[in-house]
Amino acid sequence: MVSSHSDILKGRRIDGRRFDSASLAFLSPAGLLLFLLFLGPVVYSFYLGFTNLQLIGPHSTNFWFTGSVNLKSMFRNEEFYHSLYITMIFVVGSGAIGSTIGGLVLALLMQAGAPVFRGIVGAAAMLSCILPPVTVAVMWHASTSAGGVFPFLLGLPHVEFLYNYPMTVVSVANIWWLCGLSMLMFSAALRNISHEMIEAALLERASAYQRFIRIILPSLRPTIVTSALLMCLLSFGNFTLIFLMTGGGPANATNILPLYSYVQGFTFHRLGFGALLGNVIILLSAILGSLFVLIGYLSTRRATSVKKAGE
Amino acid sequence: MSQSMSLPGEPVPVRVLSPGKVAVNLLLILCALFFLSPMIWLLVASVDTQASQQLEWPTLTLHQFEIAFNRNNMRALGNSLMLSIVATCVATIPSSIAAYSFSRHKIPGKNGILLSILFLSGVPISILIIPIYQIFQWADCLSLIPTAVFLGVTAMPFEIYVIKNAIDAIPLDLEEAARIEQASIVRILVRVIAPLCLPGIMAAAIYGFINTWGNFLPPLVLITDTVQQPSPVAIFGFMTADVVNYGAIAAYSLVYSTPVIILYIVMARLFRGGFVLGGAVK
C-alpha cells in the first residue's frame, strides 16, 4: 500500500487504484523466468500427457496428439489404482496426519519436559529436518536393513524391516524428516496461547485433558490446518527419499505416483504416459490444497462466529 | 497435575517428581533416541574401518574420508557448488526486484497473483521433469548451467514470498523521506531498501542454495554428462554399486551435509535478528 503522501505530491487521485507502469519492468524478469521454466512446462506437460511421446525411437521426435489413448490405458491399468492408493496413504497418512500429530506431540512433550531433554529433542528434530533428502535416505536405508539400528533397538536384529514392511518404513522416515518443521510451528503456536485462559481453567480445577480439549486444541486449529497442508505438499515432493530407499519396490509396494511417473517416462520410455501421471499429481495436489484452504476457512469462520456469539 | 505445569512469568514451581513428569521425560528420551540413532550411525560408520549397516564400536580410521575426498567425489561436490551458486543468483536477483514491486506498487489482481505464486511453491518438482527434459532436449542444452537455471526458477516462488515479507516490514516513511529529497528510484532501491531488507534477501538466497544443493532428480535426468553430475547423484552411485561401502557413503554424506547445516544456522540467526526496524521511525 503506497501511502497517500507521494500521491498528493504527484497530483494523483488518491482513491483510484492505478497501475504503475514501472512495476511491469520490475516484474518482467521474474515473470519471464517463471513463465518459461515453470508455468509454461506445466501447461506443456498437460499437452504431452495426451501424446504418444517416447524417450527413444521414432516417436521421440515425431509425436502427435492421440486423444484419450493414454487416459484409457491409465484407467485400465491396475498398477495405477494401486499407486494412487499408496500415494494417498503416504501423502495424507504419513504427511498430513502423521507428521502433524508427530510435531504436535513433540511440541507438547517439550513444553512439559525437563529443559535438558527439551534442548536435546528440539535440536535433534530440527537437525533431522534440515538434512538433505539424500542423506536422510542413506541413513534410513542403513538403519532399517537387517542388523541396522532400528531392528536392533526393537529387539529384532535379523529382520529386514525395509524389505518386509517397506511402506511403513518409508512413511516413518518421511515423518522423521518432516516433523521437526511442524514441531517448530506448534511450539510457536503454543507460546501464543493466552496464559489467562489456562490460569482461569486451572482455578476452575480443569483437568489436563479438559484444558487440552477445550483450550489448547481449539487455539491450535489454524496451525493444524497449515501444518497439514504443508506436510502434505512436502510429502508429495519427497521423491528422493523413496527412490533411494526402495526404488518403488519391492514388487511396487512403495511405487507412489511421482515414482511411477518417473519410471514410466525414463525406464519404460513412455514419456507421454509419464506426463499424464504428472498431470494427475498436479490435479491431486490442487484438490488437496484447496480442500485444506477450505477447511481452514470454514474453521476460522466458525471460530470467529463462536467468539462473536460469546461477546 | 497443577504443580507440574510451569507457567511462564510465574515463580519457578518447586520440583516435584510426579509420575506424569517422569512419563513425559521418558517419552522425550525415546523421541531423542528415535531422532538421533540414524545420525549416530552415520557419524560412527564414517570413521569405522569395517563399517556396515550395523552400529558397532568403531575401529577408528580416516580412510573413509580419504575415499570421500578423492578426485571424482570432490568434482561432484564442486559441481554441486557451481549448480547451487548459479541457481541462487538466477533466483534471488529477479525475485528481489519482483518482491519490491509486489510490496510497494499497485498491481491489479495482486492478491490473486501472490496466492498463485504461493501455490506454485508447493507444486512437486518431479512433475516438471518430463516437460523440462523435452524442452532441454529440443534446445540441445541437457547440461549443468541450464539445469542450474531451472532449479533456481523452482525456488523463485518461495523466495519472492520471503523477500516481499521482508520489504513489507520496512516503514514506508523512510522511502517517502528519500523521495522528498529527490532520490531516484534506483537510488532508493540501492541505498534504502536493499540494506534494510538484506537479512530477508540473504535468508531467501540461502533457501535457494539449500534447495538446489539437496535436489536429486533434476540433475540426474537433465545432465547427460556424468562428469558434470553433482553430489546427490554421486551418493546414488555409491548406493547402487555392486559392493556397498557403507563407511565411504557415510563419510561422503557427512561432508555433503555439513554446508547445509552451517547455512541453516546462519539463516536462523538472520531470521531472529532480522526484521527489527522499529527504531527507524519515531
Coordinates of C-alpha atoms in Angstrom, one line a residue:
Chain A
M1 CA 0.0 0.0 0.0
V2 CA 1.5 3.3 -1.1
S3 CA 0.5 5.9 1.5
S4 CA -1.3 9.0 0.2
H5 CA 1.7 11.3 0.7
S6 CA 3.5 10.8 -2.6
D7 CA 0.3 10.6 -4.5
I8 CA -0.7 14.0 -3.3
L9 CA 2.7 15.3 -4.2
K10 CA 2.3 14.0 -7.8
G11 CA -1.2 15.3 -8.0
R12 CA -2.8 11.9 -8.4
R13 CA -6.2 10.9 -7.3
I14 CA -5.9 9.1 -4.0
D15 CA -9.0 6.9 -4.2
G16 CA -8.4 5.1 -7.5
R17 CA -6.2 2.0 -8.0
R18 CA -3.7 2.8 -10.6
F19 CA -1.3 0.5 -12.4
D20 CA 2.3 1.8 -12.1
S21 CA 4.0 1.2 -15.5
A22 CA 7.3 0.8 -13.6
S23 CA 6.0 -2.3 -12.0
L24 CA 6.0 -4.0 -15.3
A25 CA 9.7 -3.5 -15.6
F26 CA 10.2 -4.8 -12.1
L27 CA 8.1 -7.9 -12.5
S28 CA 9.2 -8.9 -16.0
P29 CA 12.5 -10.7 -15.3
A30 CA 10.9 -12.9 -12.6
G31 CA 7.7 -13.3 -14.6
L32 CA 9.5 -14.3 -17.7
L33 CA 11.6 -16.9 -16.0
L34 CA 8.6 -18.3 -14.1
F35 CA 6.6 -18.4 -17.3
L36 CA 9.3 -20.1 -19.4
L37 CA 10.6 -22.7 -16.9
F38 CA 7.6 -23.2 -14.5
L39 CA 4.2 -22.3 -15.8
G40 CA 4.9 -23.0 -19.4
P41 CA 6.2 -26.5 -18.7
V42 CA 3.2 -27.2 -16.5
V43 CA 0.9 -26.4 -19.5
Y44 CA 3.2 -28.2 -21.9
S45 CA 3.1 -31.3 -19.6
F46 CA -0.7 -31.2 -19.8
Y47 CA -0.4 -31.4 -23.6
L48 CA 2.3 -34.1 -23.5
G49 CA 0.1 -36.3 -21.4
F50 CA -2.2 -36.7 -24.4
T51 CA 0.6 -37.5 -26.9
N52 CA 2.5 -40.7 -27.9
L53 CA 5.9 -39.2 -27.0
Q54 CA 8.6 -41.7 -26.3
L55 CA 12.1 -41.3 -24.8
I56 CA 13.8 -43.1 -27.7
G57 CA 12.7 -44.4 -31.1
P58 CA 10.7 -42.8 -33.9
H59 CA 8.1 -41.2 -31.5
S60 CA 10.8 -39.3 -29.6
T61 CA 11.0 -36.6 -32.2
N62 CA 7.9 -37.2 -34.3
F63 CA 5.0 -37.4 -31.8
W64 CA 1.4 -36.3 -32.1
F65 CA -1.8 -35.8 -30.2
T66 CA -3.5 -39.2 -29.6
G67 CA -6.6 -38.0 -27.7
S68 CA -7.7 -40.4 -24.9
V69 CA -5.4 -43.3 -25.7
N70 CA -3.1 -42.6 -22.7
L71 CA -6.1 -41.9 -20.5
K72 CA -7.7 -45.2 -21.4
S73 CA -4.6 -47.2 -20.8
M74 CA -4.2 -45.4 -17.4
F75 CA -7.7 -46.3 -16.3
R76 CA -7.3 -49.9 -17.5
N77 CA -4.1 -50.2 -15.6
E78 CA -4.4 -51.9 -12.2
E79 CA -0.9 -50.5 -11.2
F80 CA -2.3 -47.0 -11.5
Y81 CA -5.0 -47.6 -8.9
H82 CA -2.6 -49.3 -6.6
S83 CA -0.2 -46.3 -7.0
L84 CA -3.0 -43.8 -6.4
Y85 CA -3.9 -45.7 -3.2
I86 CA -0.4 -45.8 -1.7
T87 CA 0.2 -42.2 -2.7
M88 CA -2.8 -41.2 -0.6
I89 CA -1.6 -43.3 2.3
F90 CA 1.9 -41.7 2.0
V91 CA 0.8 -38.1 1.4
V92 CA -2.2 -37.9 3.7
G93 CA -1.4 -40.7 6.2
S94 CA 2.3 -40.1 6.7
G95 CA 2.5 -36.4 5.6
A96 CA -0.7 -34.6 6.6
I97 CA -1.7 -36.7 9.6
G98 CA 1.5 -38.4 10.8
S99 CA 3.9 -35.5 10.7
T100 CA 1.3 -33.1 12.0
I101 CA 0.5 -35.2 15.0
G102 CA 4.1 -36.1 15.5
G103 CA 5.0 -32.4 15.6
L104 CA 2.1 -31.6 17.9
V105 CA 3.1 -34.4 20.3
L106 CA 6.7 -33.3 20.3
A107 CA 5.8 -29.7 21.0
L108 CA 3.5 -30.7 23.9
L109 CA 6.1 -33.1 25.4
M110 CA 8.8 -30.4 25.1
Q111 CA 6.6 -27.9 26.8
A112 CA 6.2 -30.2 29.8
G113 CA 9.6 -31.8 29.8
A114 CA 12.8 -31.0 31.6
P115 CA 15.0 -28.4 30.0
V116 CA 17.8 -30.8 29.2
F117 CA 15.7 -33.2 27.2
R118 CA 13.8 -30.3 25.7
G119 CA 17.0 -28.9 24.3
I120 CA 18.2 -32.3 23.0
V121 CA 15.0 -33.3 21.3
G122 CA 14.4 -29.8 19.8
A123 CA 17.9 -29.8 18.4
A124 CA 17.7 -33.4 17.1
A125 CA 14.3 -32.8 15.4
M126 CA 15.5 -29.6 13.8
L127 CA 18.7 -31.2 12.6
S128 CA 16.7 -34.1 11.1
C129 CA 14.5 -31.8 9.1
I130 CA 17.3 -29.6 7.6
L131 CA 19.4 -32.6 6.4
P132 CA 19.3 -33.1 2.6
P133 CA 16.9 -35.8 1.5
V134 CA 19.7 -37.9 0.0
T135 CA 21.5 -38.1 3.4
V136 CA 18.2 -39.0 5.1
A137 CA 17.7 -41.8 2.6
V138 CA 21.2 -43.1 3.2
M139 CA 20.8 -43.1 7.0
W140 CA 17.4 -44.7 6.9
H141 CA 18.4 -47.3 4.3
A142 CA 21.2 -48.5 6.6
S143 CA 19.2 -48.1 9.9
T144 CA 16.3 -50.3 8.7
S145 CA 18.2 -53.0 7.0
A146 CA 18.9 -56.3 8.9
G147 CA 21.2 -55.6 11.8
G148 CA 20.7 -51.9 11.5
V149 CA 20.0 -49.5 14.4
F150 CA 16.2 -49.7 14.5
P151 CA 15.8 -53.5 14.2
F152 CA 18.4 -53.8 16.9
L153 CA 16.6 -51.3 19.2
L154 CA 13.3 -53.1 18.7
G155 CA 15.0 -56.4 19.6
L156 CA 14.6 -58.0 16.1
P157 CA 18.1 -57.6 14.8
H158 CA 17.7 -60.1 12.0
V159 CA 14.5 -58.8 10.4
E160 CA 14.9 -56.9 7.1
F161 CA 12.5 -54.1 8.1
L162 CA 13.0 -52.2 4.8
Y163 CA 12.2 -55.3 2.8
N164 CA 9.3 -56.7 4.8
Y165 CA 7.5 -53.5 5.7
P166 CA 8.6 -51.1 3.0
M167 CA 5.6 -48.7 3.1
T168 CA 5.7 -48.4 6.9
V169 CA 9.5 -47.8 6.9
V170 CA 9.3 -45.2 4.2
S171 CA 6.3 -43.5 5.9
V172 CA 8.1 -43.4 9.3
A173 CA 11.3 -42.0 7.5
N174 CA 9.1 -39.3 6.0
I175 CA 7.7 -38.4 9.4
W176 CA 11.2 -38.4 10.9
W177 CA 12.2 -35.9 8.2
L178 CA 9.2 -33.6 8.4
C179 CA 8.0 -33.5 12.0
G180 CA 10.8 -31.1 13.1
L181 CA 9.2 -28.4 11.0
S182 CA 5.7 -29.0 12.3
M183 CA 7.1 -29.1 15.8
L184 CA 8.6 -25.7 15.2
M185 CA 5.2 -24.4 14.1
F186 CA 3.4 -25.9 17.0
S187 CA 5.9 -24.7 19.6
A188 CA 5.4 -21.1 18.3
A189 CA 1.6 -21.5 18.4
L190 CA 1.7 -23.0 21.9
R191 CA 3.7 -20.0 23.2
N192 CA 0.9 -17.7 21.8
I193 CA -1.9 -19.3 23.7
S194 CA -3.0 -16.8 26.3
H195 CA -1.9 -17.6 29.8
E196 CA -5.0 -16.0 31.3
M197 CA -7.2 -18.7 29.8
I198 CA -5.1 -21.5 31.2
E199 CA -4.9 -19.8 34.6
A200 CA -8.6 -19.4 34.6
A201 CA -9.1 -23.1 33.7
L202 CA -6.6 -24.0 36.5
L203 CA -8.6 -22.0 39.0
E204 CA -11.7 -23.9 37.9
R205 CA -9.8 -27.1 38.6
A206 CA -10.0 -28.2 34.9
S207 CA -8.1 -31.4 34.4
A208 CA -5.1 -31.6 32.0
Y209 CA -7.4 -33.4 29.5
Q210 CA -10.1 -30.8 29.7
R211 CA -7.5 -28.0 29.3
F212 CA -6.2 -29.7 26.2
I213 CA -9.5 -30.4 24.5
R214 CA -11.2 -27.1 25.5
I215 CA -8.4 -24.5 25.3
I216 CA -5.2 -25.7 23.6
L217 CA -6.7 -27.7 20.7
P218 CA -9.1 -25.0 19.6
S219 CA -6.4 -22.4 19.8
L220 CA -4.1 -24.5 17.6
R221 CA -6.7 -25.1 14.9
P222 CA -5.2 -22.7 12.3
T223 CA -1.7 -24.1 12.9
I224 CA -3.0 -27.7 12.5
V225 CA -4.6 -26.8 9.1
T226 CA -1.4 -25.0 7.9
S227 CA 0.9 -27.8 9.1
A228 CA -1.3 -30.5 7.5
L229 CA -1.3 -28.7 4.1
L230 CA 2.5 -28.0 4.2
M231 CA 3.3 -31.6 5.3
C232 CA 1.0 -32.9 2.6
L233 CA 2.8 -30.9 -0.2
L234 CA 6.2 -31.7 1.1
S235 CA 5.5 -35.4 1.2
F236 CA 4.3 -35.2 -2.4
G237 CA 7.6 -33.6 -3.3
N238 CA 9.6 -36.3 -1.4
F239 CA 10.5 -38.3 -4.4
T240 CA 14.2 -38.7 -3.4
L241 CA 13.6 -40.5 -0.1
I242 CA 11.6 -43.3 -1.6
F243 CA 13.6 -43.5 -4.8
L244 CA 16.8 -44.0 -3.0
M245 CA 15.5 -46.2 -0.2
T246 CA 13.4 -48.7 -2.2
G247 CA 13.3 -47.6 -5.8
G248 CA 9.5 -48.1 -5.7
G249 CA 9.9 -51.8 -4.8
P250 CA 9.8 -54.5 -3.6
A251 CA 7.1 -55.5 -6.1
N252 CA 5.8 -51.9 -6.5
A253 CA 4.9 -51.8 -2.8
T254 CA 6.2 -48.2 -2.5
N255 CA 5.6 -47.1 -6.1
I256 CA 3.9 -43.7 -5.3
L257 CA 2.7 -41.6 -8.3
P258 CA 5.8 -39.4 -8.7
L259 CA 8.0 -42.6 -8.8
Y260 CA 5.5 -44.3 -11.1
S261 CA 5.6 -41.3 -13.5
Y262 CA 9.4 -41.2 -13.5
V263 CA 9.7 -45.0 -14.1
Q264 CA 7.2 -45.0 -16.9
G265 CA 8.8 -42.0 -18.5
F266 CA 12.5 -42.8 -18.2
T267 CA 12.7 -46.5 -17.6
F268 CA 9.9 -47.7 -19.9
H269 CA 10.5 -44.8 -22.3
R270 CA 6.8 -43.8 -22.2
L271 CA 7.3 -40.0 -21.7
G272 CA 3.7 -39.2 -22.8
F273 CA 2.2 -41.6 -20.3
G274 CA 4.6 -40.4 -17.6
A275 CA 3.5 -36.8 -18.3
L276 CA -0.2 -37.8 -17.9
L277 CA 0.6 -39.3 -14.5
G278 CA 2.3 -36.0 -13.7
N279 CA -0.9 -34.2 -14.5
V280 CA -2.7 -36.5 -12.1
I281 CA -0.2 -35.4 -9.4
I282 CA -0.9 -31.7 -10.2
L283 CA -4.7 -32.3 -10.0
L284 CA -4.4 -34.2 -6.8
S285 CA -2.2 -31.6 -5.1
A286 CA -4.6 -28.8 -6.3
I287 CA -7.6 -30.7 -4.9
L288 CA -5.8 -31.5 -1.6
G289 CA -4.6 -27.9 -1.4
S290 CA -8.0 -26.3 -1.9
L291 CA -9.5 -28.8 0.5
F292 CA -7.2 -27.7 3.2
V293 CA -7.7 -24.0 2.4
L294 CA -11.5 -24.6 2.6
I295 CA -11.2 -26.4 5.9
G296 CA -9.1 -23.6 7.3
Y297 CA -11.5 -21.0 6.0
L298 CA -14.6 -22.8 7.4
S299 CA -13.0 -23.5 10.8
T300 CA -11.8 -19.9 11.3
R301 CA -15.2 -18.6 10.3
R302 CA -16.8 -20.9 12.8
A303 CA -14.3 -19.9 15.5
T304 CA -15.0 -16.2 14.9
S305 CA -18.8 -16.7 14.9
V306 CA -18.5 -18.5 18.2
K307 CA -16.4 -15.6 19.5
K308 CA -18.9 -13.1 18.3
A309 CA -21.8 -15.1 19.9
G310 CA -19.8 -15.1 23.2
E311 CA -19.4 -11.3 23.2
Chain B
M1 CA -1.0 -32.1 38.0
S2 CA -1.3 -28.3 38.5
Q3 CA 2.1 -28.3 40.2
S4 CA 3.8 -29.9 37.2
M5 CA 2.6 -27.1 34.9
S6 CA 5.0 -24.2 34.9
L7 CA 3.5 -21.0 33.6
P8 CA 5.9 -18.5 32.1
G9 CA 6.1 -15.4 34.2
E10 CA 5.3 -17.2 37.4
P11 CA 7.8 -18.0 40.1
V12 CA 9.5 -21.3 39.4
P13 CA 7.5 -24.1 41.0
V14 CA 9.0 -26.4 43.5
R15 CA 10.2 -29.5 41.7
V16 CA 8.1 -32.5 42.4
L17 CA 8.8 -35.8 40.8
S18 CA 5.3 -36.7 39.9
P19 CA 4.6 -39.8 37.8
G20 CA 3.3 -37.6 35.0
K21 CA 6.6 -35.7 34.8
V22 CA 8.6 -38.9 34.8
A23 CA 6.5 -40.3 32.0
V24 CA 6.9 -37.1 29.9
N25 CA 10.6 -37.1 30.3
L26 CA 10.9 -40.8 29.5
L27 CA 8.9 -40.2 26.3
L28 CA 11.2 -37.4 25.4
I29 CA 14.2 -39.7 25.8
L30 CA 12.5 -42.1 23.4
C31 CA 12.0 -39.3 20.9
A32 CA 15.6 -38.3 21.2
L33 CA 16.6 -41.9 20.6
F34 CA 14.3 -42.0 17.5
F35 CA 15.8 -38.9 16.0
L36 CA 19.4 -39.4 16.9
S37 CA 20.1 -43.1 16.3
P38 CA 20.3 -42.8 12.5
M39 CA 22.6 -39.8 12.9
I40 CA 24.8 -41.6 15.4
W41 CA 25.1 -44.5 12.9
L42 CA 26.2 -42.0 10.2
L43 CA 28.9 -40.5 12.5
V44 CA 30.2 -43.8 13.7
A45 CA 30.2 -45.5 10.3
S46 CA 32.2 -42.6 8.8
V47 CA 35.2 -43.3 11.0
D48 CA 34.9 -47.1 11.2
T49 CA 37.3 -49.4 9.2
Q50 CA 34.7 -52.1 8.8
A51 CA 31.6 -50.0 8.6
S52 CA 28.4 -51.8 7.8
Q53 CA 24.7 -51.0 8.3
Q54 CA 25.2 -52.2 11.9
L55 CA 26.0 -49.8 14.7
E56 CA 29.3 -51.1 16.2
W57 CA 32.1 -49.9 18.3
P58 CA 34.3 -48.4 15.5
T59 CA 37.9 -49.3 14.7
L60 CA 39.0 -45.7 14.1
T61 CA 40.2 -44.7 10.7
L62 CA 40.2 -41.7 8.4
H63 CA 40.3 -43.9 5.3
Q64 CA 36.6 -43.4 4.6
F65 CA 37.2 -39.7 4.4
E66 CA 40.1 -40.3 2.0
I67 CA 37.6 -42.0 -0.3
A68 CA 35.1 -39.2 0.2
F69 CA 37.8 -36.7 -0.8
N70 CA 39.1 -38.5 -3.9
R71 CA 39.1 -36.7 -7.2
N72 CA 35.8 -37.8 -8.6
N73 CA 33.9 -37.1 -5.4
M74 CA 35.4 -33.7 -5.0
R75 CA 34.5 -32.9 -8.5
A76 CA 30.9 -33.9 -7.7
L77 CA 31.0 -31.5 -4.7
G78 CA 32.4 -28.8 -7.0
N79 CA 29.5 -29.4 -9.4
S80 CA 27.0 -29.1 -6.6
L81 CA 28.6 -25.8 -5.6
M82 CA 28.5 -24.5 -9.1
L83 CA 24.9 -25.6 -9.6
S84 CA 23.8 -24.0 -6.3
I85 CA 25.6 -20.7 -6.8
V86 CA 24.2 -20.2 -10.3
A87 CA 20.7 -21.2 -9.2
T88 CA 20.9 -18.9 -6.2
C89 CA 21.9 -15.9 -8.4
V90 CA 19.3 -16.7 -11.0
A91 CA 16.6 -16.9 -8.4
T92 CA 17.4 -14.2 -5.9
I93 CA 18.1 -11.2 -8.1
P94 CA 14.8 -11.3 -10.2
S95 CA 12.9 -12.3 -7.0
S96 CA 14.1 -9.3 -5.1
I97 CA 13.1 -6.9 -7.8
A98 CA 9.7 -8.5 -8.2
A99 CA 9.2 -8.7 -4.5
Y100 CA 9.7 -4.9 -4.2
S101 CA 7.1 -4.3 -6.8
F102 CA 4.7 -6.7 -5.1
S103 CA 5.3 -4.9 -1.8
R104 CA 5.0 -1.3 -3.0
H105 CA 3.2 -1.0 -6.3
K106 CA -0.5 -1.1 -7.1
I107 CA -0.9 -4.1 -9.2
P108 CA -4.4 -5.2 -10.4
G109 CA -5.2 -8.6 -9.0
K110 CA -2.2 -8.6 -6.7
N111 CA -3.7 -10.9 -4.1
G112 CA -4.6 -13.5 -6.7
I113 CA -1.1 -13.4 -8.2
L114 CA 0.5 -13.8 -4.8
L115 CA -1.8 -16.6 -3.9
S116 CA -0.9 -18.5 -7.2
I117 CA 2.8 -17.8 -6.5
L118 CA 2.4 -19.4 -3.1
F119 CA 0.6 -22.3 -4.7
L120 CA 3.4 -22.7 -7.2
S121 CA 5.9 -23.0 -4.4
G122 CA 4.1 -26.1 -3.3
V123 CA 4.0 -27.9 -6.6
P124 CA 6.1 -31.0 -6.5
I125 CA 9.1 -30.5 -8.8
S126 CA 9.1 -34.1 -10.1
I127 CA 6.1 -33.3 -12.4
L128 CA 8.2 -30.7 -14.2
I129 CA 10.9 -33.2 -15.2
I130 CA 9.3 -34.6 -18.3
P131 CA 8.3 -31.3 -20.0
I132 CA 11.6 -29.7 -19.0
Y133 CA 13.5 -32.7 -20.3
Q134 CA 11.6 -32.4 -23.6
I135 CA 12.3 -28.6 -23.8
F136 CA 16.0 -29.0 -22.9
Q137 CA 16.5 -31.8 -25.4
W138 CA 14.8 -29.7 -28.1
A139 CA 17.1 -26.8 -27.3
D140 CA 20.1 -29.2 -27.0
C141 CA 21.1 -28.0 -23.6
L142 CA 21.0 -31.0 -21.3
S143 CA 23.9 -29.8 -19.1
L144 CA 24.9 -28.2 -15.8
I145 CA 24.2 -24.4 -16.3
P146 CA 20.7 -24.7 -17.8
T147 CA 19.8 -27.2 -15.1
A148 CA 21.0 -24.7 -12.5
V149 CA 18.8 -22.0 -14.1
F150 CA 15.8 -24.4 -13.9
L151 CA 16.5 -25.2 -10.3
G152 CA 16.8 -21.5 -9.5
V153 CA 13.4 -20.9 -11.1
T154 CA 11.8 -23.6 -9.0
A155 CA 13.0 -21.8 -5.8
M156 CA 11.7 -18.4 -7.0
P157 CA 8.0 -18.5 -5.8
F158 CA 9.1 -19.1 -2.2
E159 CA 11.9 -16.5 -2.5
I160 CA 9.6 -13.8 -3.8
Y161 CA 7.3 -14.5 -0.8
V162 CA 10.1 -14.3 1.8
I163 CA 11.6 -11.1 0.3
K164 CA 8.2 -9.5 0.0
N165 CA 7.5 -10.1 3.7
A166 CA 10.9 -8.5 4.5
I167 CA 10.2 -5.4 2.4
D168 CA 6.7 -5.1 3.9
A169 CA 8.4 -4.7 7.3
I170 CA 10.3 -1.7 6.2
P171 CA 8.5 1.5 7.2
L172 CA 7.2 3.5 4.2
D173 CA 8.3 6.7 5.8
L174 CA 11.9 6.0 5.0
E175 CA 11.2 5.8 1.4
E176 CA 8.9 8.8 1.4
A177 CA 11.7 10.8 3.0
A178 CA 14.1 9.7 0.3
R179 CA 11.6 10.6 -2.4
I180 CA 11.0 14.0 -1.0
E181 CA 14.8 14.5 -1.2
Q182 CA 14.5 13.8 -4.9
A183 CA 16.3 10.5 -4.8
S184 CA 15.8 8.4 -7.9
I185 CA 14.1 5.0 -7.8
V186 CA 17.4 3.2 -8.4
R187 CA 19.0 5.2 -5.6
I188 CA 16.1 4.4 -3.2
L189 CA 16.4 0.7 -4.1
V190 CA 20.1 0.5 -3.6
R191 CA 20.6 2.9 -0.7
V192 CA 17.4 2.5 1.3
I193 CA 15.6 -0.8 0.5
A194 CA 18.4 -3.2 -0.2
P195 CA 20.4 -2.5 3.0
L196 CA 17.3 -2.8 5.2
C197 CA 15.9 -6.0 3.7
L198 CA 19.3 -7.6 3.3
P199 CA 18.6 -10.2 6.1
G200 CA 15.4 -11.2 4.2
I201 CA 17.2 -11.4 0.9
M202 CA 20.0 -13.4 2.5
A203 CA 17.5 -15.8 4.0
A204 CA 15.8 -16.3 0.6
A205 CA 19.2 -16.8 -1.1
I206 CA 20.2 -19.4 1.5
Y207 CA 16.9 -21.2 0.9
G208 CA 17.6 -21.2 -2.9
F209 CA 21.1 -22.5 -2.3
I210 CA 19.9 -25.4 0.0
N211 CA 17.0 -26.2 -2.3
T212 CA 19.4 -26.7 -5.2
W213 CA 22.1 -28.4 -3.1
G214 CA 19.6 -31.1 -2.0
N215 CA 17.9 -31.7 -5.3
F216 CA 18.5 -35.1 -6.8
L217 CA 16.1 -35.9 -9.6
P218 CA 16.6 -32.8 -11.9
P219 CA 20.4 -33.2 -12.2
L220 CA 20.0 -37.0 -12.7
V221 CA 17.7 -36.5 -15.7
L222 CA 18.8 -33.1 -17.1
I223 CA 22.6 -33.5 -17.0
T224 CA 23.7 -36.1 -19.5
D225 CA 27.4 -35.8 -18.9
T226 CA 28.4 -37.9 -15.9
V227 CA 31.4 -35.6 -15.3
Q228 CA 29.0 -32.8 -14.5
Q229 CA 26.9 -34.7 -12.0
P230 CA 26.6 -33.2 -8.5
S231 CA 27.0 -34.9 -5.1
P232 CA 23.5 -36.4 -4.7
V233 CA 23.9 -38.4 -7.9
A234 CA 27.3 -39.5 -6.7
I235 CA 25.8 -40.8 -3.5
F236 CA 23.1 -42.6 -5.5
G237 CA 26.0 -44.2 -7.4
F238 CA 27.6 -45.3 -4.1
M239 CA 24.3 -46.9 -3.0
T240 CA 23.7 -48.8 -6.2
A241 CA 27.2 -50.1 -6.5
D242 CA 27.8 -53.9 -6.5
V243 CA 29.6 -53.8 -3.2
V244 CA 28.1 -51.1 -1.0
N245 CA 30.8 -49.4 1.1
Y246 CA 28.8 -48.0 4.0
G247 CA 31.7 -46.2 5.5
A248 CA 32.5 -44.2 2.4
I249 CA 28.8 -43.4 1.9
A250 CA 28.6 -42.2 5.5
A251 CA 31.7 -40.1 5.3
Y252 CA 30.7 -38.5 2.0
S253 CA 27.1 -37.9 3.1
L254 CA 28.6 -36.2 6.2
V255 CA 30.8 -33.9 4.1
Y256 CA 27.9 -33.2 1.7
S257 CA 25.5 -32.3 4.5
T258 CA 27.8 -30.0 6.5
P259 CA 27.4 -26.9 4.4
V260 CA 23.6 -27.2 4.7
I261 CA 23.8 -27.4 8.5
I262 CA 26.1 -24.3 8.6
L263 CA 23.8 -22.3 6.3
Y264 CA 20.7 -23.2 8.3
I265 CA 22.4 -21.9 11.5
V266 CA 23.2 -18.6 9.6
M267 CA 19.7 -18.4 8.3
A268 CA 18.2 -18.9 11.8
R269 CA 20.3 -16.1 13.1
L270 CA 19.1 -13.8 10.2
F271 CA 15.5 -14.6 10.9
R272 CA 15.9 -13.9 14.6
G273 CA 17.9 -10.7 14.3
G274 CA 16.4 -9.6 11.0
F275 CA 13.3 -7.5 10.7
V276 CA 13.5 -5.2 13.7
L277 CA 13.2 -1.7 12.2
G278 CA 11.1 -0.1 14.9
G279 CA 13.7 2.4 15.9
A280 CA 14.0 3.9 12.4
V281 CA 10.7 5.8 12.6
K282 CA 9.7 8.0 15.6

